[in-house]
Every structure is written in C-alpha cells, then in structure tokens.
Amino acid sequence: MPDDEEKLQQEQHQPQSASEPSAPSTEPNAFQYQKSTSSTKPSQQSPASSRITILKLPAPIKRFFDVFPLYTLPPSPLPVSASRTDPVHHRSRNALYVFTTPRASVTNAPSFNPSCLKWQTYLKFRGVDFITVLSSNHASPTGALPCLVLPSKETIERHAVPLGAGEKLRRWAVKEGGKNGKQDGKEDGDDGERNMRYEAYASLVESKIRAAWLYAMYLTPSNFESVTVPLYINPTTSSSLLRTYLAHNLRNAAYSSITQILHTSSISTSYTSSLLFSPIHPASTTANISGEAILAGAREAFEALATLLGDDEWFFGADRPGLLDASVFAYACLALDEDLGMEEGGKGWRDQRLRDIIRDVGNGVFVSFVNRIKERYYS
C-alpha cells in the first residue's frame, strides 16, 4: 500500500538496557521529595513552590522509591506458538513478511508490492536463505511491510527484533550473505564515489518512477479496478461498505504520496488532473496532478538508468546485482507483468502506458534486465 511502500513505512527507538537504571532526571516532578527549610517564611514562598509542596512525598515513601529506581526494559521477544509443528513460529529459516498471494508465498514468487519485491530480490542477491509469509501492515510485527523475522531460536536466545526495510536490513543481508564465503561484504554504497552515484540514481527510482507507479496503480481508474482492488482490497473483507472505505483510503494515501514527491522533484504539476478524487481527501490539498507529466518523468528516469546500465549485466558494471538493481527490477517487473492481479480475480493492466515506456526505453534493455533476474533468482 502507498503508506507502506514509502515508505508511504519509521525509525524505532532503541530501548535502554534492563541492566542499567535510567539516569535521574534533573527536572522536578510530582514524585520527587521537596525539602523545605524552617527559615523560609510562608510569605516568601512563590505560588509555584506552594503548589509543589502539596505534592511532596513523605520521607519513608521517597526512600522506598530511591531503593527501586525506574527501568526501561528491552522489547519482549515475538510470541511463540504452543504448537511445535507451526511452520512459521517454529522454523529454522528466516521469514520475510510481504504482500503476496497464498500460492506465491509457498513458492517464494515475486511479491506484487514493489517495496516488498525490492527487498525480497535483494535478499536473493545476497544469498540469504528465507521464506516468504503472506501478511499485511496490520499483521506485520513492525506495523509495516516488508519485515524480516529471524528463526525462532535466534529470536528467543538473542532477543532479536524484526528488521524492517532500510539500512539495518541491508547491512544484515550483507553480513548474512557473507557467511557462505561467496560475498565480499561490499555493496553499492560502501565506497565514496559509488555511494554518491548510487544515491543519485536511487533518488530517480524513489521519486519519478515511484510517482508513476502510484499514479498507474492507484489513480488510474481502470487499473485500480482491475489490479489494485483484487490484490489489496478484496482479500481483506467481503463487506462492500468496508471495501469502498478502503478504496478511498488507498487512493487518498497515493494522492498524498505523489504530491509530496512533486514538491521535492522536478515533475511538473501545471496541468489539471482529469481524475476526480473523493471528498474524503483533505480539501486543503492544492497540488494538481498531471498524469502525462508524471509518466514523462518516469521515461526520463528510465532513460538515465538505461544509459547507466549500458551493455552491462548490472548497474555500475558490478559483477553481481546490488540494491539499485533490486529497486529497478521491482518496479519494472511488476509494470511488465500483464497478468498482475489475475490470480486474485483481476484483469491485469488496462492502462498500459507505464509498461510501454519500460518496453521502449533503450530498445527493450529493461525487458532483458527483468528476464535475466527472474531466470537466475526466481526460476
């Protein structure tokens, strides 16, 4: 979903160790004992000090709290099922929670969500052993997808927490993949010049290409009914009222995400969108979305990426695919999939403008790129 893809997905606060008491606060509070001296006359006390004196604790109670200071405990491990045959909770493999279909989750087939597919593919690039688990944002241990949960034994013994999409997951994948001796532990962003180039091209994917995907998936009515509804809405509920509500929320979230991208990129917003949005969307939104401009921005991004790729197998001329390869593959693979959503009763892409752009750029270089990854990592 849009708010999940964007990352549309939240830094976690690091809890304080249970073995260390929290530092005493320098600010007074209602549970701190306030000393008073007999030399202070009532007339000299300020109103504030008078109010604080009312809340002071008796000395015996204060000494009791001093003996038992407050602690911030670490997060509890994930609950373990009572059934020792449960394949999810009592597994010996890493589990990646993603948007997927029941059949695809069994075969570890590509997720239909680009954010999930990006990390699913990257873990495959790094040689990480894992299974995919059908999930949703509400069912995810982190509240967003994708989410990687370590095997039950490691989760319990090491108090390991689930890993959401981001730098922590990338570094974990590099380290985990290096255990087989075939990886050198380096990635696109591990050295200076390549890091700068990676960030520049990655921003194209997360701005212009992502905006085009959101527009095609959520704000193009024919695609929304034929692809989005069967994949994201119908499996969640059979209530027509709830489906209507979810449809409004999805489109509004996509609209908000696109307008945010437009404000931070060079995509033009000078045209008026022909798409009418539901009244549930905030009336204060003033940005107009031009589908033509968004798709033109996506074409520019894919052309720049095609130039970068050239005749090489992978970006930056690397000897193996990296995170940028996974990012581009995620969007290109799904946009090129003419059967997307059909497994769940959909009719596939009706508006195929984004697909046509990807097919045309670089004489079909991304068609070959997608097929190469699918053959090597998903066959």
Coordinates of C-alpha atoms in Angstrom, one line a residue:
M1 CA 0.0 0.0 0.0
P2 CA 1.1 3.6 -0.5
D3 CA 1.9 4.4 3.1
D4 CA 3.8 1.1 3.4
E5 CA 5.8 1.4 0.3
E6 CA 7.1 4.8 1.1
K7 CA 7.9 4.2 3.0
L8 CA 4.2 5.8 2.4
Q9 CA 7.0 2.5 6.2
Q10 CA 9.6 4.6 10.7
E11 CA 12.6 4.7 12.9
Q12 CA 12.5 2.6 16.0
H13 CA 13.5 3.9 19.4
Q14 CA 16.3 2.0 20.9
P15 CA 15.3 0.8 24.4
Q16 CA 17.5 1.2 27.4
S17 CA 19.1 -2.0 28.7
A18 CA 17.4 -3.7 31.6
S19 CA 20.7 -3.9 33.4
E20 CA 21.2 -0.2 33.6
P21 CA 18.9 2.1 35.6
S22 CA 17.7 5.2 33.8
A23 CA 19.6 8.4 34.7
P24 CA 17.9 10.5 37.3
S25 CA 16.1 13.4 35.9
T26 CA 17.3 16.9 36.7
E27 CA 13.7 18.3 36.4
P28 CA 11.4 18.2 39.4
N29 CA 8.3 16.1 39.2
A30 CA 5.4 15.1 41.3
F31 CA 7.2 12.1 42.8
Q32 CA 10.3 13.9 43.9
Y33 CA 10.6 14.8 47.6
Q34 CA 10.7 18.6 48.0
K35 CA 12.8 19.7 51.0
S36 CA 11.8 22.8 52.8
T37 CA 13.6 24.8 55.5
S38 CA 12.2 26.3 58.6
S39 CA 13.8 29.6 57.8
T40 CA 11.6 30.1 54.8
K41 CA 8.5 32.1 55.8
P42 CA 5.2 31.5 54.1
S43 CA 5.1 35.0 52.8
Q44 CA 8.3 34.3 50.9
Q45 CA 7.1 31.2 49.1
S46 CA 6.0 31.7 45.5
P47 CA 2.7 30.3 44.3
A48 CA 4.6 27.6 42.3
S49 CA 6.5 26.4 45.3
S50 CA 3.4 26.2 47.3
R51 CA 1.7 24.0 44.7
I52 CA 4.8 21.7 44.6
T53 CA 4.8 21.4 48.3
I54 CA 1.3 20.0 48.2
L55 CA 2.6 17.1 46.1
K56 CA 5.7 16.3 48.1
L57 CA 6.1 12.7 49.2
P58 CA 6.6 11.6 52.8
A59 CA 10.2 10.7 53.6
P60 CA 9.6 7.0 54.1
I61 CA 7.9 6.7 50.7
K62 CA 10.6 8.7 49.0
R63 CA 13.3 6.4 50.4
F64 CA 11.3 3.4 49.1
F65 CA 11.3 4.8 45.6
D66 CA 15.0 5.6 45.8
V67 CA 15.8 1.9 46.5
F68 CA 13.8 0.8 43.4
P69 CA 14.6 3.2 40.5
L70 CA 12.7 3.0 37.2
Y71 CA 14.0 0.8 34.4
T72 CA 13.3 0.7 30.7
L73 CA 13.0 -2.9 29.8
P74 CA 14.0 -4.3 26.4
P75 CA 11.2 -5.4 24.0
S76 CA 9.8 -8.8 24.6
P77 CA 10.6 -11.5 22.0
L78 CA 7.9 -12.4 19.5
P79 CA 5.3 -14.8 20.9
V80 CA 6.0 -18.5 20.2
S81 CA 3.1 -20.8 19.3
A82 CA 2.4 -23.7 21.6
S83 CA 2.4 -26.0 18.6
R84 CA 5.8 -27.3 17.8
T85 CA 4.7 -28.1 14.2
D86 CA 3.8 -24.5 13.4
P87 CA 5.9 -23.8 10.2
V88 CA 6.0 -20.0 10.8
H89 CA 6.7 -19.6 14.5
H90 CA 8.9 -22.8 14.9
R91 CA 11.0 -22.5 11.8
S92 CA 14.7 -22.8 11.1
R93 CA 14.7 -20.3 8.3
N94 CA 14.4 -16.5 8.1
A95 CA 10.9 -15.3 7.3
L96 CA 10.2 -12.3 5.1
Y97 CA 6.7 -10.9 5.7
V98 CA 5.4 -9.4 2.4
F99 CA 2.3 -8.6 0.4
T100 CA 1.8 -11.7 -1.7
T101 CA -0.8 -14.3 -2.7
P102 CA -1.3 -17.6 -1.0
R103 CA 0.2 -19.5 -3.9
A104 CA 3.1 -17.2 -4.4
S105 CA 4.0 -17.4 -0.7
V106 CA 4.6 -21.1 -1.0
T107 CA 6.9 -20.8 -4.0
N108 CA 8.7 -17.6 -2.9
A109 CA 7.4 -16.0 -6.1
P110 CA 7.7 -12.2 -6.6
S111 CA 5.6 -10.1 -4.3
F112 CA 3.1 -7.8 -6.0
N113 CA 4.2 -4.8 -3.9
P114 CA 7.4 -3.0 -5.2
S115 CA 8.8 -2.2 -1.8
C116 CA 8.4 -5.8 -0.7
L117 CA 9.7 -7.1 -4.0
K118 CA 12.8 -4.9 -3.8
W119 CA 13.9 -6.5 -0.5
Q120 CA 12.8 -9.9 -1.5
T121 CA 15.0 -9.7 -4.5
Y122 CA 17.9 -8.1 -2.6
L123 CA 18.0 -11.0 -0.1
K124 CA 18.1 -13.4 -3.0
F125 CA 21.0 -11.4 -4.5
R126 CA 22.9 -11.8 -1.2
G127 CA 22.3 -15.5 -1.0
V128 CA 20.2 -15.3 2.2
D129 CA 18.0 -18.3 2.9
F130 CA 14.4 -17.3 3.7
I131 CA 10.8 -18.0 3.2
T132 CA 8.0 -15.5 2.3
V133 CA 5.0 -15.2 4.6
L134 CA 1.7 -13.7 3.4
S135 CA 1.0 -10.7 5.6
S136 CA -0.4 -7.2 5.8
N137 CA 0.6 -4.0 7.6
H138 CA -1.7 -4.7 10.5
A139 CA -0.3 -8.3 10.9
S140 CA 3.3 -7.3 10.5
P141 CA 5.5 -7.5 13.6
T142 CA 6.8 -4.0 12.8
G143 CA 3.5 -2.5 11.6
A144 CA 4.8 -2.2 8.0
L145 CA 6.0 -4.4 5.2
P146 CA 8.3 -5.9 4.3
C147 CA 9.6 -7.2 7.6
L148 CA 12.2 -9.9 8.2
V149 CA 11.8 -12.2 11.3
L150 CA 14.8 -14.3 12.3
P151 CA 14.4 -18.0 13.1
S152 CA 12.6 -18.8 16.4
K153 CA 15.8 -20.0 18.2
E154 CA 17.7 -16.8 17.4
T155 CA 14.7 -14.6 18.2
I156 CA 14.4 -16.2 21.7
E157 CA 18.0 -16.6 22.6
R158 CA 19.3 -13.3 21.2
H159 CA 16.1 -11.2 21.8
A160 CA 16.4 -10.3 18.1
V161 CA 13.8 -7.8 16.9
P162 CA 12.2 -7.9 13.4
L163 CA 14.0 -6.0 10.7
G164 CA 12.0 -3.5 8.6
A165 CA 13.0 -2.2 5.2
G166 CA 16.0 0.1 5.4
E167 CA 19.7 0.3 6.1
K168 CA 19.6 -2.2 9.0
L169 CA 18.2 -4.8 6.8
R170 CA 20.7 -4.1 4.1
R171 CA 23.6 -4.4 6.4
W172 CA 22.2 -7.6 7.9
A173 CA 21.8 -9.1 4.5
V174 CA 25.4 -8.2 3.5
K175 CA 26.7 -9.8 6.7
E176 CA 24.4 -12.9 6.5
G177 CA 25.2 -13.5 2.8
G178 CA 28.9 -13.3 3.6
K179 CA 28.7 -16.4 5.7
N180 CA 28.7 -18.6 2.7
G181 CA 32.1 -17.3 1.6
K182 CA 30.9 -16.1 -1.8
Q183 CA 30.3 -12.5 -0.8
D184 CA 32.9 -9.9 0.0
G185 CA 30.7 -7.8 2.2
K186 CA 30.6 -4.8 0.0
E187 CA 27.6 -3.1 -1.6
D188 CA 26.6 -0.2 -3.8
G189 CA 27.1 2.3 -1.0
D190 CA 30.2 1.0 0.6
D191 CA 32.8 3.3 -1.1
G192 CA 32.8 7.0 -1.7
E193 CA 32.3 7.7 -5.4
R194 CA 30.0 4.8 -6.0
N195 CA 28.0 5.8 -2.9
M196 CA 27.3 9.3 -4.4
R197 CA 26.3 7.8 -7.8
Y198 CA 24.1 5.2 -6.1
E199 CA 22.2 7.9 -4.1
A200 CA 21.7 10.0 -7.3
Y201 CA 20.2 7.2 -9.3
A202 CA 18.3 5.7 -6.3
S203 CA 16.6 9.0 -5.9
L204 CA 15.3 8.8 -9.5
V205 CA 13.7 5.4 -8.6
E206 CA 12.1 6.7 -5.4
S207 CA 10.8 9.9 -6.9
K208 CA 9.9 9.8 -10.6
I209 CA 9.5 6.1 -11.1
R210 CA 7.7 5.7 -7.8
A211 CA 5.3 8.5 -8.6
A212 CA 4.5 6.9 -12.0
W213 CA 3.8 3.6 -10.2
L214 CA 1.5 5.1 -7.7
Y215 CA -0.3 7.0 -10.4
A216 CA -0.7 3.9 -12.6
M217 CA -1.7 1.6 -9.7
Y218 CA -4.0 3.8 -7.6
L219 CA -5.0 6.9 -9.5
T220 CA -5.8 5.4 -12.9
P221 CA -9.4 4.2 -12.5
S222 CA -9.2 1.3 -15.0
N223 CA -6.0 -0.1 -13.3
F224 CA -7.4 0.5 -9.8
E225 CA -10.4 -1.7 -10.5
S226 CA -8.6 -4.4 -12.5
V227 CA -5.4 -4.7 -10.4
T228 CA -5.4 -2.8 -7.1
V229 CA -8.8 -3.8 -5.8
P230 CA -8.3 -7.6 -6.4
L231 CA -4.8 -7.5 -4.8
Y232 CA -5.2 -5.1 -1.8
I233 CA -8.9 -4.7 -1.0
N234 CA -11.0 -7.8 -1.9
P235 CA -8.8 -10.2 0.2
T236 CA -9.2 -8.1 3.3
T237 CA -13.0 -8.1 3.6
S238 CA -16.2 -9.1 1.9
S239 CA -18.1 -6.1 3.1
S240 CA -18.9 -3.7 0.2
L241 CA -19.0 -0.8 2.7
L242 CA -15.6 -1.5 4.0
R243 CA -14.2 -2.1 0.5
T244 CA -15.5 1.3 -0.5
Y245 CA -13.8 2.9 2.6
L246 CA -10.5 1.1 1.9
A247 CA -10.6 2.2 -1.7
H248 CA -11.0 5.8 -0.7
N249 CA -8.1 5.5 1.8
L250 CA -5.8 3.9 -0.7
R251 CA -6.4 6.5 -3.3
N252 CA -6.0 9.3 -0.9
A253 CA -2.8 7.9 0.5
A254 CA -1.4 7.6 -3.0
Y255 CA -2.5 11.1 -3.8
S256 CA -0.7 12.4 -0.7
S257 CA 2.4 10.5 -1.6
I258 CA 2.5 11.8 -5.1
T259 CA 2.0 15.4 -4.1
Q260 CA 4.8 15.0 -1.6
I261 CA 7.1 13.7 -4.3
L262 CA 6.0 16.5 -6.7
H263 CA 7.0 19.1 -4.1
T264 CA 10.6 17.7 -3.9
S265 CA 11.2 16.8 -7.5
S266 CA 11.1 18.5 -10.9
I267 CA 7.9 16.8 -12.1
S268 CA 5.6 19.4 -13.4
T269 CA 2.2 20.0 -11.7
S270 CA 1.0 22.7 -14.1
Y271 CA -1.7 20.5 -15.7
T272 CA -5.1 19.8 -14.0
S273 CA -5.8 16.1 -13.4
S274 CA -8.8 14.6 -15.1
L275 CA -9.2 12.3 -12.2
L276 CA -11.8 13.3 -9.6
F277 CA -10.9 12.5 -6.0
S278 CA -13.3 11.5 -3.3
P279 CA -14.5 14.1 -0.8
I280 CA -12.7 12.2 2.0
H281 CA -9.5 13.6 0.8
P282 CA -8.5 16.9 2.6
A283 CA -9.9 19.9 0.8
S284 CA -6.7 21.8 1.6
T285 CA -4.7 19.8 -1.0
T286 CA -4.0 22.3 -3.8
A287 CA -1.5 20.4 -6.0
N288 CA -2.8 19.3 -9.4
I289 CA -1.5 16.0 -10.7
S290 CA -0.7 15.6 -14.4
G291 CA -0.6 12.0 -15.5
E292 CA 1.2 13.0 -18.6
A293 CA 3.9 14.9 -16.7
I294 CA 4.4 12.0 -14.2
L295 CA 4.8 9.4 -17.0
A296 CA 7.2 11.8 -18.8
G297 CA 9.2 12.0 -15.7
A298 CA 9.3 8.2 -15.4
R299 CA 10.5 8.0 -19.0
E300 CA 13.4 10.4 -18.2
A301 CA 14.4 8.3 -15.2
F302 CA 14.4 5.0 -17.1
E303 CA 16.4 6.6 -19.9
A304 CA 19.0 7.8 -17.4
L305 CA 19.1 4.3 -15.9
A306 CA 19.4 2.7 -19.3
T307 CA 22.4 4.9 -20.0
L308 CA 24.0 3.9 -16.7
L309 CA 23.4 0.2 -17.4
G310 CA 24.6 0.3 -21.0
D311 CA 25.7 -3.2 -22.1
D312 CA 26.5 -4.4 -18.6
E313 CA 24.5 -7.0 -16.8
W314 CA 24.3 -5.0 -13.6
F315 CA 24.4 -1.3 -12.7
F316 CA 27.8 0.3 -12.1
G317 CA 29.4 -2.5 -14.1
A318 CA 29.4 -4.7 -10.9
D319 CA 30.0 -8.4 -11.1
R320 CA 26.8 -9.1 -9.2
P321 CA 23.5 -7.3 -8.8
G322 CA 23.0 -4.8 -5.9
L323 CA 20.4 -2.7 -4.2
L324 CA 19.8 -0.4 -7.2
D325 CA 19.3 -3.5 -9.4
A326 CA 16.7 -4.7 -7.0
S327 CA 14.9 -1.4 -6.8
V328 CA 14.7 -1.0 -10.6
F329 CA 13.7 -4.7 -11.0
A330 CA 10.8 -4.3 -8.5
Y331 CA 9.0 -1.6 -10.5
A332 CA 9.9 -2.8 -14.0
C333 CA 9.0 -6.4 -13.2
L334 CA 5.5 -5.6 -11.9
A335 CA 4.8 -3.0 -14.6
L336 CA 5.7 -5.5 -17.3
D337 CA 3.6 -8.3 -15.8
E338 CA 0.5 -8.4 -18.0
D339 CA -1.1 -11.0 -15.6
L340 CA -0.7 -8.9 -12.5
G341 CA -3.8 -9.5 -10.2
M342 CA -5.4 -12.2 -12.4
E343 CA -4.6 -14.9 -9.8
E344 CA -6.9 -13.0 -7.4
G345 CA -9.7 -12.4 -10.0
G346 CA -8.3 -9.2 -11.6
K347 CA -8.0 -8.5 -15.3
G348 CA -4.4 -7.2 -15.4
W349 CA -3.2 -3.8 -16.6
R350 CA -5.8 -1.9 -18.5
D351 CA -3.9 1.4 -18.9
Q352 CA -0.5 0.2 -20.2
R353 CA 1.3 3.5 -20.7
L354 CA 3.9 2.8 -17.9
R355 CA 4.5 -0.7 -19.3
D356 CA 5.0 0.7 -22.8
I357 CA 7.6 3.2 -21.6
I358 CA 9.6 0.5 -19.9
R359 CA 9.4 -1.7 -23.1
D360 CA 10.5 1.2 -25.4
V361 CA 13.4 2.7 -23.4
G362 CA 16.8 1.6 -24.5
N363 CA 15.4 -0.8 -27.2
G364 CA 14.0 -3.1 -24.5
V365 CA 17.0 -3.1 -22.2
F366 CA 14.8 -3.4 -19.1
V367 CA 12.8 -6.3 -20.6
S368 CA 16.1 -8.2 -20.8
F369 CA 17.1 -7.0 -17.4
V370 CA 13.9 -8.2 -15.8
N371 CA 14.0 -11.6 -17.6
R372 CA 17.7 -12.1 -16.5
I373 CA 16.8 -11.6 -12.8
K374 CA 13.7 -13.8 -13.0
E375 CA 15.6 -16.6 -14.7
R376 CA 18.5 -16.5 -12.2
Y377 CA 16.7 -15.9 -9.0
Y378 CA 13.0 -16.8 -9.4
S379 CA 13.0 -19.9 -11.6

